[in-house]
XYZ file of C-alpha atoms in Angstrom:
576
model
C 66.515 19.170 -77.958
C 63.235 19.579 -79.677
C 62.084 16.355 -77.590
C 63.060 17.644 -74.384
C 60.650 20.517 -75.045
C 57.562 18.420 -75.420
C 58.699 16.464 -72.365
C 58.406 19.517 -70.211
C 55.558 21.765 -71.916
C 52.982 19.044 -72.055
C 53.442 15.585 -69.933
C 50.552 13.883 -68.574
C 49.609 11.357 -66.306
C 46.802 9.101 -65.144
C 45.037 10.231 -61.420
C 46.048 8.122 -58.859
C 42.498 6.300 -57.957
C 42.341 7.358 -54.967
C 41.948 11.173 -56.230
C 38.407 9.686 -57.769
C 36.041 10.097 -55.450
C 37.227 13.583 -53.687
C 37.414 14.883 -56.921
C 33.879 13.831 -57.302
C 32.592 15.177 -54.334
C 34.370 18.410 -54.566
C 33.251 18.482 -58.157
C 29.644 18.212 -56.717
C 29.841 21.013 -54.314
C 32.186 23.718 -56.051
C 29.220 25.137 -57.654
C 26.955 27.976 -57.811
C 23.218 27.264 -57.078
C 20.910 26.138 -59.722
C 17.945 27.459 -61.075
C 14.470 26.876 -63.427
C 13.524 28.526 -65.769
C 10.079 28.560 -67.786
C 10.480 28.141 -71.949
C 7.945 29.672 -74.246
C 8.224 27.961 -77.236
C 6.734 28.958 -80.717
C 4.562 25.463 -80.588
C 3.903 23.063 -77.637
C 2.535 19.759 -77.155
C -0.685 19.512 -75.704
C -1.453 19.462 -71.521
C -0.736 16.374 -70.146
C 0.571 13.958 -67.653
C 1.404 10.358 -67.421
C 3.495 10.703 -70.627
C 7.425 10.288 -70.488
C 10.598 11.933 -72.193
C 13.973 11.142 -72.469
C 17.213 12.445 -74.157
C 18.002 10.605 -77.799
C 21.675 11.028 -77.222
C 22.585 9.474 -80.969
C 20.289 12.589 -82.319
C 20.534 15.135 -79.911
C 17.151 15.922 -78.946
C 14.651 15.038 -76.296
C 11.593 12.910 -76.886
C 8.562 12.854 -76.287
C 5.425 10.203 -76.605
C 2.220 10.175 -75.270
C 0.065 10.832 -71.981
C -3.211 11.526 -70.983
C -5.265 14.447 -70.757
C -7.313 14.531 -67.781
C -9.960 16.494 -68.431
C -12.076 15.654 -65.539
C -9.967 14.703 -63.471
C -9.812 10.870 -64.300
C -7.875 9.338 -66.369
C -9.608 6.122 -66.847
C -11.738 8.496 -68.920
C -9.631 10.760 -70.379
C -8.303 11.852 -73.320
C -5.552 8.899 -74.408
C -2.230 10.750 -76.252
C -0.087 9.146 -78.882
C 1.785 11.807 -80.394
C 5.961 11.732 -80.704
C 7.145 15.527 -79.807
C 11.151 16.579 -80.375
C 12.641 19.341 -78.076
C 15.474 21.170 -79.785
C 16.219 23.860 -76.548
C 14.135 26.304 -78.208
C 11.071 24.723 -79.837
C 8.471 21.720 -79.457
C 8.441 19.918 -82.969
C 6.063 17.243 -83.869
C 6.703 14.007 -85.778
C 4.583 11.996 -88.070
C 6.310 8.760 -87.959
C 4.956 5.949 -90.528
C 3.878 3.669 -87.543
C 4.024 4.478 -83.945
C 2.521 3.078 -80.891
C -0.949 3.144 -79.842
C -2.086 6.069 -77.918
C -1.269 5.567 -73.969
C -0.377 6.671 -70.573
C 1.742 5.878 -67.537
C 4.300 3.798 -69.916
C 7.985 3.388 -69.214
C 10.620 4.820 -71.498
C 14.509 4.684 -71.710
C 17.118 5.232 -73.903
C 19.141 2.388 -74.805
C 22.909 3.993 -75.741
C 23.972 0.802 -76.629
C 21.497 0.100 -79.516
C 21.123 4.214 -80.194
C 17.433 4.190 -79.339
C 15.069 5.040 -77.184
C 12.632 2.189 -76.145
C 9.285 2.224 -74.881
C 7.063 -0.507 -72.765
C 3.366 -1.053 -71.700
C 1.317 1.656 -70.059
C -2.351 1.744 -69.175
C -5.644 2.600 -71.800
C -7.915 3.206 -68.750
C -10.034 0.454 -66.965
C -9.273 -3.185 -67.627
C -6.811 -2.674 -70.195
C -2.991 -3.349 -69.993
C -0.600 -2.813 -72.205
C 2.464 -5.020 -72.814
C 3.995 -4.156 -75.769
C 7.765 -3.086 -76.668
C 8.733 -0.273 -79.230
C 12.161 1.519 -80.115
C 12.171 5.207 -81.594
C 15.676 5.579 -84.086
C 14.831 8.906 -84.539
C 12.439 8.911 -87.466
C 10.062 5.765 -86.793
C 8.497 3.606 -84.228
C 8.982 0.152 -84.759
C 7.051 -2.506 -82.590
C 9.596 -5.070 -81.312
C 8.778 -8.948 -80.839
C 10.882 -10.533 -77.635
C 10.316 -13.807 -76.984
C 9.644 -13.058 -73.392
C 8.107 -9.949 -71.794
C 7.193 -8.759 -68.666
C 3.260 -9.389 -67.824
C 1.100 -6.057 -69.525
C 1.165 -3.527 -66.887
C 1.019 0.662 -66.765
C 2.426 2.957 -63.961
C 6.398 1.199 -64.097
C 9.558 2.789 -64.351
C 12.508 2.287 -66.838
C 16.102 3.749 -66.763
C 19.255 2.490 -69.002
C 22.040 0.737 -67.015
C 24.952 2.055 -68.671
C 27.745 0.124 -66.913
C 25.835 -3.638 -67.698
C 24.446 -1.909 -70.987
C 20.590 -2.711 -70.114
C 17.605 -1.185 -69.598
C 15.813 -2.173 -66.398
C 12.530 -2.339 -65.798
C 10.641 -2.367 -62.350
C 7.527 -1.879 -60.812
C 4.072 -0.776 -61.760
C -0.170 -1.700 -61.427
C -1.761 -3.999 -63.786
C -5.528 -2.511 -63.815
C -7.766 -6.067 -62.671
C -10.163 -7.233 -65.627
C -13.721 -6.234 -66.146
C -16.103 -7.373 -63.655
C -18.720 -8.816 -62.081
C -17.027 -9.580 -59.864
C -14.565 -6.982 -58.956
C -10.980 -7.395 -57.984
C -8.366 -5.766 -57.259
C -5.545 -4.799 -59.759
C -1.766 -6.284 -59.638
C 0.646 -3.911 -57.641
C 4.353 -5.112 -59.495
C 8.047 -5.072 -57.290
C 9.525 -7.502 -60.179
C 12.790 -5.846 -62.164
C 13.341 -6.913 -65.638
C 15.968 -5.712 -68.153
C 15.804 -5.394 -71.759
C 19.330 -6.323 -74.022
C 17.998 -4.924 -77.393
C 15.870 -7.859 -78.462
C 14.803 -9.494 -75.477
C 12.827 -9.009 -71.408
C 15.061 -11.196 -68.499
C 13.020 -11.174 -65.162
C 15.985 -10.472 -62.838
C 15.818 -12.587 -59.374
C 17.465 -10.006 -56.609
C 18.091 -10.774 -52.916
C 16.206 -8.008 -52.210
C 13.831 -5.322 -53.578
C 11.746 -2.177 -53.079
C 8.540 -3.022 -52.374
C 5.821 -2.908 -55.074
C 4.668 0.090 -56.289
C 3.463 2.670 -58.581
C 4.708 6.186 -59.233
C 8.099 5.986 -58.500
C 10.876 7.426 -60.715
C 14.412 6.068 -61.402
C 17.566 7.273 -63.412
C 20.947 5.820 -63.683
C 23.247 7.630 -61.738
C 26.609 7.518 -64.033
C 29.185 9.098 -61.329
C 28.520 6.000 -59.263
C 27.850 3.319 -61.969
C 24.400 2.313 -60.336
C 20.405 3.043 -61.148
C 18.399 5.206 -58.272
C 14.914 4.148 -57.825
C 13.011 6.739 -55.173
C 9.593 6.943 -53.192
C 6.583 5.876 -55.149
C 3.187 4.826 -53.443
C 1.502 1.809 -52.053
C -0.708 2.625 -49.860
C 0.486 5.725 -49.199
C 3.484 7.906 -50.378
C 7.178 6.263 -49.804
C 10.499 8.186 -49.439
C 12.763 5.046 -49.651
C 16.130 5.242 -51.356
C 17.403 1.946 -53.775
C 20.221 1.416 -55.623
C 20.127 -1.323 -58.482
C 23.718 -2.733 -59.588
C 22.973 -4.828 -61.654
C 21.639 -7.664 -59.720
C 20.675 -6.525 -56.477
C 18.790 -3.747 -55.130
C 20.204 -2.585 -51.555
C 18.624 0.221 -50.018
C 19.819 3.485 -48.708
C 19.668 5.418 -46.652
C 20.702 9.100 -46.738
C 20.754 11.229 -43.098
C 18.164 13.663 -45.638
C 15.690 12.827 -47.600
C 12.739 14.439 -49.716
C 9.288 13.789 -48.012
C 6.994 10.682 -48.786
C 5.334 11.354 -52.215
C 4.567 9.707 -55.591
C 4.506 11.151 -59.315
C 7.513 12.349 -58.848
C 10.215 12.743 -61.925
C 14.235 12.509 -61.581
C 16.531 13.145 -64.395
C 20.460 12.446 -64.301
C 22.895 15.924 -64.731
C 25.813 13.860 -66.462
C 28.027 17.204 -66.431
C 27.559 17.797 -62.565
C 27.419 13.789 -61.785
C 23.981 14.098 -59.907
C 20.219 13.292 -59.603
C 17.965 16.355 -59.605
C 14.393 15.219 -58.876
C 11.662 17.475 -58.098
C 7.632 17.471 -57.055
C 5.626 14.932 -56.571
C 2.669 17.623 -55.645
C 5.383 20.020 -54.003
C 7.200 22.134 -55.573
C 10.784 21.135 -54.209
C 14.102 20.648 -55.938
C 16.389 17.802 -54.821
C 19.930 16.695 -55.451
C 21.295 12.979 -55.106
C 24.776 12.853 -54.968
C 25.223 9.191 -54.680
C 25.027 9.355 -50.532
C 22.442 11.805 -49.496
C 20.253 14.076 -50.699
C 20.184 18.021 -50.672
C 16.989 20.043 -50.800
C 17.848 23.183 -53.683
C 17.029 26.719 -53.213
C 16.118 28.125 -56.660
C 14.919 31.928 -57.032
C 12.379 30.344 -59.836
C 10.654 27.100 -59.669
C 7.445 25.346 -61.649
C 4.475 25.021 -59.856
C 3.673 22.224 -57.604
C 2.466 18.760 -59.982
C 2.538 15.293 -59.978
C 3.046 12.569 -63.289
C 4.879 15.432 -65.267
C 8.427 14.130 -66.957
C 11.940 15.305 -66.831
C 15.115 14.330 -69.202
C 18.557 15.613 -68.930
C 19.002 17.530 -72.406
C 22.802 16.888 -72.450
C 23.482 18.771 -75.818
C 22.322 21.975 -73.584
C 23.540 21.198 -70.509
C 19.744 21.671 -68.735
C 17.258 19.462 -67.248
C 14.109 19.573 -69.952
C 10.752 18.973 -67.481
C 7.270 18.942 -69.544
C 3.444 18.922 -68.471
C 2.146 17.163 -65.516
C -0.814 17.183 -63.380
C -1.544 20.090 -60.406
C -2.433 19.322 -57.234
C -5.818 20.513 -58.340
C -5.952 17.796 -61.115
C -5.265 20.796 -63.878
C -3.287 19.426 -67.181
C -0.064 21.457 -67.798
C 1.751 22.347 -71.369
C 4.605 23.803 -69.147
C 8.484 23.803 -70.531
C 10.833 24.225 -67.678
C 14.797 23.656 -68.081
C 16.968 23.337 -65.033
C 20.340 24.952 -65.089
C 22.145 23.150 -62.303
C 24.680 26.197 -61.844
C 28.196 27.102 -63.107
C 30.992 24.758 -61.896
C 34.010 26.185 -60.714
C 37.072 24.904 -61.195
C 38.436 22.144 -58.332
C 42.332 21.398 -57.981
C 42.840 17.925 -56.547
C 46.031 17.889 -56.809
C 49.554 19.815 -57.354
C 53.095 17.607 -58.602
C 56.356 18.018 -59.955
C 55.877 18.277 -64.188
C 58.341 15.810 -64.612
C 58.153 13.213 -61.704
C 54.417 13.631 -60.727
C 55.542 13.718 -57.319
C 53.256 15.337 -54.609
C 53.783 17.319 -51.403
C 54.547 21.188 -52.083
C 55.909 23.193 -54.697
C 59.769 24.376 -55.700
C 59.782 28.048 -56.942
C 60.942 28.191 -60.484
C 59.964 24.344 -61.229
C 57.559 23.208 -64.081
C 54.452 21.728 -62.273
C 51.490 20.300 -62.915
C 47.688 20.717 -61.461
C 44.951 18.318 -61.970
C 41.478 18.631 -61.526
C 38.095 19.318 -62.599
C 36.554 21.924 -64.877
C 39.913 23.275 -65.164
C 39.643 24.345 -68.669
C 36.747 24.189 -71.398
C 38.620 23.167 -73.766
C 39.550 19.663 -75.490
C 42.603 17.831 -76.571
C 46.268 18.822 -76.033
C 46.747 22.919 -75.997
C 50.271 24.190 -75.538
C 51.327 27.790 -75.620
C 53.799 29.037 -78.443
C 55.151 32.129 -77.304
C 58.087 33.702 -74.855
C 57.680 34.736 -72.532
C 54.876 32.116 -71.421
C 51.254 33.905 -71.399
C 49.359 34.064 -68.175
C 46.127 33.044 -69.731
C 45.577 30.841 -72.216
C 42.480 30.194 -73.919
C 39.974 31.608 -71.175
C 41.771 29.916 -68.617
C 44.695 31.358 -65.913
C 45.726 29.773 -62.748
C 47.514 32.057 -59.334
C 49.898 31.128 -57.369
C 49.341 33.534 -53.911
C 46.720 35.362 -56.318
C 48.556 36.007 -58.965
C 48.429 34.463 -62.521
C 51.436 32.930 -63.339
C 53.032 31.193 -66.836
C 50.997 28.620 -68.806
C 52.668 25.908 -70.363
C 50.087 23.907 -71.375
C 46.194 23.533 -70.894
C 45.296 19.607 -71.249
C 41.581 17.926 -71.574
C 42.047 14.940 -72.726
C 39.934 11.603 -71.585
C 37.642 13.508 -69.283
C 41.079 13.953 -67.185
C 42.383 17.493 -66.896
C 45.526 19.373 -66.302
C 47.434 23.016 -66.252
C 51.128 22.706 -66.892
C 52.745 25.684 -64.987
C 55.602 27.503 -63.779
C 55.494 27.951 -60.070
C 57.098 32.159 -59.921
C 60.432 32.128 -58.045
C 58.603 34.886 -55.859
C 56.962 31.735 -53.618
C 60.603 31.179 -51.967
C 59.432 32.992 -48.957
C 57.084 30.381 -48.405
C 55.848 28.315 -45.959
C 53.065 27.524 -47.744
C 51.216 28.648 -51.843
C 47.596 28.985 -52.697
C 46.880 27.958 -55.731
C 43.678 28.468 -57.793
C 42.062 28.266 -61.558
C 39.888 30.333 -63.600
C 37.643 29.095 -66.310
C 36.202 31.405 -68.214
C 36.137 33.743 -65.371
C 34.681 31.568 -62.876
C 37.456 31.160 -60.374
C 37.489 27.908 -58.180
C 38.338 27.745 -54.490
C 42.147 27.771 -53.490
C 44.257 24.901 -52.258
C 47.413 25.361 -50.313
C 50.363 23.410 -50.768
C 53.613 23.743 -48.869
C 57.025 25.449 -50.361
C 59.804 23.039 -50.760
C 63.662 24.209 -50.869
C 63.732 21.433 -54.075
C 62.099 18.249 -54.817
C 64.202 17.645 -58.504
C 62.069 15.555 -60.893
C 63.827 13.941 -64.148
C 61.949 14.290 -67.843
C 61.350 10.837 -68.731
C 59.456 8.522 -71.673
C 58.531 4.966 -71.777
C 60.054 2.847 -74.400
C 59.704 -1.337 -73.775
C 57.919 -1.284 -70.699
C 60.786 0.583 -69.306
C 61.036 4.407 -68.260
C 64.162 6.283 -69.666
C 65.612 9.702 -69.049
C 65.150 12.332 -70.856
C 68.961 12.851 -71.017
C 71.120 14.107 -74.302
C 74.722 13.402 -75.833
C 76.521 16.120 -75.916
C 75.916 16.775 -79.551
C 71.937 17.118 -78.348
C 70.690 13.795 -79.353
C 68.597 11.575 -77.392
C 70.575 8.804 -75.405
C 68.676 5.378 -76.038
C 69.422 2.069 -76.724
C 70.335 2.545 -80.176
C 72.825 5.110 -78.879
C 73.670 4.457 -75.654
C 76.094 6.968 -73.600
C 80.091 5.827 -73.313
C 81.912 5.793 -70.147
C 83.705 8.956 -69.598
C 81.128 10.916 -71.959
C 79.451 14.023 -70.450
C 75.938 13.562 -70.821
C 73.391 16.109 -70.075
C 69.865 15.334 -67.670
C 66.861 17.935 -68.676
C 64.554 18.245 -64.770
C 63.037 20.637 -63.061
C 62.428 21.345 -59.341
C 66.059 21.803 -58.399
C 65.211 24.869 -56.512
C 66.873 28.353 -56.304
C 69.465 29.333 -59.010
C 71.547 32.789 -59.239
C 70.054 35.878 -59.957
C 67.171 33.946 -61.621
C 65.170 35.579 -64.469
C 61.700 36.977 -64.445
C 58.514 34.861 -64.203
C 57.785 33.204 -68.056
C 61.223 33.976 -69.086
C 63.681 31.741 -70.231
C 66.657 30.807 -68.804
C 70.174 31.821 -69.601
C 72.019 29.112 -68.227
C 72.378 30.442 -64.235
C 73.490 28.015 -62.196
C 71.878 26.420 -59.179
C 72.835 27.477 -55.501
C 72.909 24.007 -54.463
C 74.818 21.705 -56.678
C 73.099 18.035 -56.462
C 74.422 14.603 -56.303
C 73.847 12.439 -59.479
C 74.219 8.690 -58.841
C 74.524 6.612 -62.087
C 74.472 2.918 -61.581
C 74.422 3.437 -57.756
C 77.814 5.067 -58.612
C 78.547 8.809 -57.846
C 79.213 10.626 -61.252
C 80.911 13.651 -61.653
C 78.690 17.057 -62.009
C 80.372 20.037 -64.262
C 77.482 22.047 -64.642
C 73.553 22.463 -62.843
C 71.288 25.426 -63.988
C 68.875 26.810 -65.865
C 68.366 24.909 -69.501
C 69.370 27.938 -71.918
C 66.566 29.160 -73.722
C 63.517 27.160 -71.949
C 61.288 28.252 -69.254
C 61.654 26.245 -65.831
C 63.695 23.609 -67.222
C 66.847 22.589 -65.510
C 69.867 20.937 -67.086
C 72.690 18.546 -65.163
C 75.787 17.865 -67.031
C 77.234 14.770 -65.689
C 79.881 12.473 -66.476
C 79.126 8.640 -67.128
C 81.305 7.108 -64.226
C 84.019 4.020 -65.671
C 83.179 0.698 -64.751
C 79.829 0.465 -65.303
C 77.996 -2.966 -66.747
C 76.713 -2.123 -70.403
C 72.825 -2.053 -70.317
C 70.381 0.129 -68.681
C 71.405 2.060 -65.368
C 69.611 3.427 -62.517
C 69.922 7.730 -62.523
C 68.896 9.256 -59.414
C 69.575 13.419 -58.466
C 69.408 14.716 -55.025
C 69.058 18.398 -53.950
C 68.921 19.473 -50.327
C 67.877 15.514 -49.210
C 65.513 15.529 -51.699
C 65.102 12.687 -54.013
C 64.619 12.610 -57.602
C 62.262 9.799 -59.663
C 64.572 6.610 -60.751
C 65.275 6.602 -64.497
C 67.192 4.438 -66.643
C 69.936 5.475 -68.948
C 71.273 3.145 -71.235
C 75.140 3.000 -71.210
C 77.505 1.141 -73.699
C-alpha cells in the first residue's frame, strides 16, 4: 500500500513540447517591472571606459580587466588600464595576479563555461597599435594562450560564449592603420571567429552584419542563439542579428532601440532575456528573443557610452561598471539591475495520475505545471493529515481559495504542485486556479469542471506501463505475481468524480462510495465491480475492486475505467 502512496503524492511528468515556448513567453511577461540601482562600495576601480566584465560562473564573481581613462577626452592618449577587479555584490576587490595581460582598451571578453574561464582577446594601445593576443583568467592568474591561428590584431570587437555549440565567437571590430607618412585609413572588421579552448576558426556565414565597431552581443540561452545589436559605421546602427552557430540572419523586431553605438547588453538567465541599455541615452531595453521592449525604471544611471554590463547570476542582478558620458567624463559608477519579481505562471492543469488535460474533477488528485511555482529544489512532499494548504512558502487556490498540498516538485528546471481539487468546485462550469510563491501570487487560469475524467496510478517497468493495482492481501500485482482469474484485485485512481457524503477538503477518505459506479474492462473483457470509493485512509485517492474476468490469455492485459463516458489511461495488468 505504501507504493500506492508515492504513486499519488508525488508523480511527475515531462512537459509536452509544445508547452515550451508559451511557458516562455508567459514566463517573460508575468513580472513586475525592473529597476537600477546605484552600489556604493567600500573600494572601486578607477573611472573608465572601453574595459569589459563578465560573470566567472565556476567562481561566482564578476570580472573585471582593463580600460582606458580618458582624461582629455581621447583615448589614443589616455591613460591605458590593466588591472583585474572582482565584484562580490557588495564590494570591488582587486587582484594581483603573477602575470596578466598588458594594459588595454576596447578588448573582447567572454566566459568560456566549457573550459571554466573567462577569456580575453586583442584591444587597442592607442594610435597604430593592435593587439592580437589571447588570455584566459581561472580565477587566480592570467595566462597568455598560444593558438595556432588567430584572428588579425584588432580593438573595438565583441565576444559572447555560444553555449549550445560550446564556443566563444568573435566578430567585428577596427584595426587602427599603421604609422604614417602616408596616412590610411584603419581596417573596419564584419569577420566572426570562434574560439574552442585552444584554438581561433574564421567562420564562413551566408550572411553577416556589416562591419563595425561598438556593437555589443550576448548569448541569449532561452532561445539557444547569440544577439549581436547596433554598433557604428558611419553612423549609429539599430540592426538586430542572430548567430546560430553558422549563420547570422537578421531580425527584425516591430520595436527597436534607436541607432547608437557603445552600447552594453548582458543576458538575465533567470528571466530568459537581454537587457541592454545606453549607448549615450539613458534607456533600458528588453530582448525577448522576437522584439524588443523599452523599460520604465523609477531609477536609472546616467546617460554613457563604452561602459560594461555582466549578468551576476549568483545575485540574480545585472552588474554595469564605468563608462564614458556624453560629455566625454570617465565614470567609477556600480549599478545592478533587478529585472523584477516573477510571479508564478500555470501552463497547465492534468489528472495526477493520467496527466490528462481539459478541466478538473472535484475531489481528484491533480497536478499543475509551470514556472516559478515554488523556490524550492528537489522532491518536497507533505507529511501530515489533514494535507496543509501551504507548504514551504508556497499555496495554490482553486476559485481563491488555498486548497491541500500534496507535493511541491522542482526538479530539472521543470516544476509542479500536486493538489487536491476541493469537492466545493462541483458547481462548476468552470475553476480558477492560481499559485503563490513566497507571497507573490501569479495570474489565474481557468479550466473547466468535469463530472469525472478517472485516471489510473501507474509505473513503468520494461518499457511497459503497469497499474498501480494490489492483490487483495495489498501487494503489488506484477509479473512476478501476476493476478489469477477469478481473484478480486483492487485499482488505486483518482478523478472518478462525486462520492457520498464526501469528507472535508485535506481529509482522508473513509471508504464512501462513488455515485456513479464505472465500467472496468480487463482484456477488452467487462469485469465485475464490487466496490468504487474513496481509498480508506488517503486523501483524493480512489479505489476499484474488480474481479479478474475467466478466460483471459496469461500475460499482460489492457485495464481501462470509464465514468460518465469518460475514459481512463490504458494500463497493463499482468494476469496468470
Amino acid at each position: 500500500m505504501n507504493k500506492i502512496v508515492e504513486f499519488a503524492r508525488s508523480r511527475r511528468v515531462s512537459l509536452p513540447g509544445v508547452l515550451i515556448l508559451p511557458l516562455l513567453t508567459a514566463m517573460l511577461l508575468a513580472q513586475t517591472a525592473g529597476n537600477w540601482t546605484q552600489k556604493s562600495p567600500p573600494a572601486s576601480p578607477s573611472a573608465r571606459s572601453l574595459h569589459s566584465i563578465v560573470y566567472d560562473a565556476a567562481h561566482g564573481q564578476v570580472v573585471l580587466f582593463g580600460g582606458v581613462f580618458q582624461g582629455n577626452n581621447d583615448p589614443q592618449v589616455g591613460n591605458f588600464l590593466g588591472d583585474t577587479w572582482i565584484w562580490d555584490g557588495t564590494n570591488w576587490n582587486q587582484k594581483s595576479p603573477q602575470t596578466s595581460p598588458p594594459a588595454r582598451y576596447g578588448f573582447g571578453m567572454a566566459y568560456d563555461s566549457t573550459q571554466s574561464q573567462v577569456v580575453l582577446f586583442g584591444g587597442a594601445l592607442g594610435f597604430y597599435t593592435n593587439l592580437g593576443d589571447t588570455w584566459v583568467w581561472d580565477g587566480t592568474n592570467w595566462t597568455q594562450k598560444s593558438p595556432q591561428t588567430s584572428p588579425p590584431a584588432r580593438g573595438y570587437c565583441v565576444m559572447a560564449y555560444d553555449a549550445a555549440h560550446q564556443q566563444v565567437v568573435l566578430f567585428g571590430g577596427y584595426s587602427e592603420p599603421p604609422a604614417g607618412p602616408p596616412f590610411v585609413a584603419g581596417t573596419r572588421w564584419g569577420d566572426t571567429w570562434v574560439w574552442d579552448g585552444t584554438n581561433w576558426t574564421q567562420k564562413s556565414p551566408q550572411s553577416s552584419p556589416s562591419a563595425r565597431t561598438g556593437a555589443a552581443m550576448v548569448y541569449d540561452a532561452a532561445h539557444g542563439q547569440v544577439v549581436l545589436f547596433g554598433g557604428f559605421v558611419s553612423a549609429g546602427l539599430n540592426d538586430t542579428w542572430v548567430w546560430d552557430g553558422s549563420n547570422w540572419t537578421q531580425k527584425f523586431p516591430q520595436t527597436s532601440p534607436g541607432t547608437r553605438a557603445g552600447h552594453a547588453m548582458a543576458y538575465d538567465s533567470t528571466r530568459g532575456q537581454v537587457v541592454l541599455f545606453s549607448g549615450n541615452i539613458n534607456d533600458t531595453w528588453i530582448w525577448d528573443g522576437s522584439n524588443w521592449t523599452q523599460e520604465s525604471p523609477q531609477t536609472s544611471p546616467p546617460a554613457r557610452h563604452e561602459h560594461a554590463m555582466a549578468y551576476d547570476s549568483a545575485r540574480d542582478q545585472v552588474v554595469l561598471f564605468g563608462g564614458s558620458s556624453p560629455t566625454g567624463q570617465d565614470l567609477s559608477d556600480t549599478w545592478v539591475w533587478n529585472g523584477g519579481v516573477i510571479a508564478p505562471v500555470v501552463s497547465a492543469v492534468v489528472n495526477g495520475a493520467s496527466f490528462a488535460g481539459g478541466g478538473v474533477v472535484p475531489g481528484e488528485i491533480a497536478t499543475a505545471f509551470g514556472t516559478n511555482l515554488t523556490s524550492s529544489t528537489g522532491i518536497k512532499l507533505t507529511s501530515v493529515l489533514p494535507l496543509p494548504s501551504t507548504f514551504l512558502n508556497d499555496s495554490l487556490t482553486v476559485n481563491n481559495t488555498k486548497v491541500a498540498l500534496f507535493a511541491v516538485d522542482s526538479v530539472n528546471g521543470q516544476q509542479q504542485i500536486n493538489f487536491q481539487v476541493p469537492w466545493e468546485v462541483a458547481s462548476g462550469p468552470n475553476a480558477t486556479i492560481a499559485v503563490s510563491n513566497g507571497g507573490t501570487v501569479g495570474a489565474s487560469i481557468s479550466v473547466a469542471v468535469l463530472t469525472a475524467q478517472p485516471g489510473i496510478f501507474n509505473y513503468s517497468a520494461g518499457g511497459n506501463t503497469f497499474g498501480a493495482i494490489l492483490h487483495a492481501n495489498f501487494q503489488l500485482v506484477n509479473t512476478a505475481d501476476p493476478a489469477k482469474p477469478g481473484e478480486t484485485v483492487l485499482i488505486y485512481c483518482t478523478g472518478l468524480g462525486a462520492v457520498t457524503s464526501p469528507p472535508a477538503d485535506g481529509e482522508p477518505g473513509k471508504g464512501q462510495p462513488t455515485v456513479a459506479t464505472p465500467t472496468v474492462t480487463i482484456g477488452g473483457t467487462k469485469a465485475t465491480v464490487s466496490f468504487s470509493g474513496l481509498a480508506p485512509g488517503f486523501v483524493g485517492l480512489y479505489q476499484i475492486n474488480v474481479e479478474v474476468p475467466d478466460g483471459l490469455a496469461a500475460g499482460n492485459q489492457p485495464v481501462v475505467v470509464e465514468v460518465a463516458g469518460a475514459f481512463s489511461n490504458s494500463v497493463l495488468l499482468p494476469v496468470e
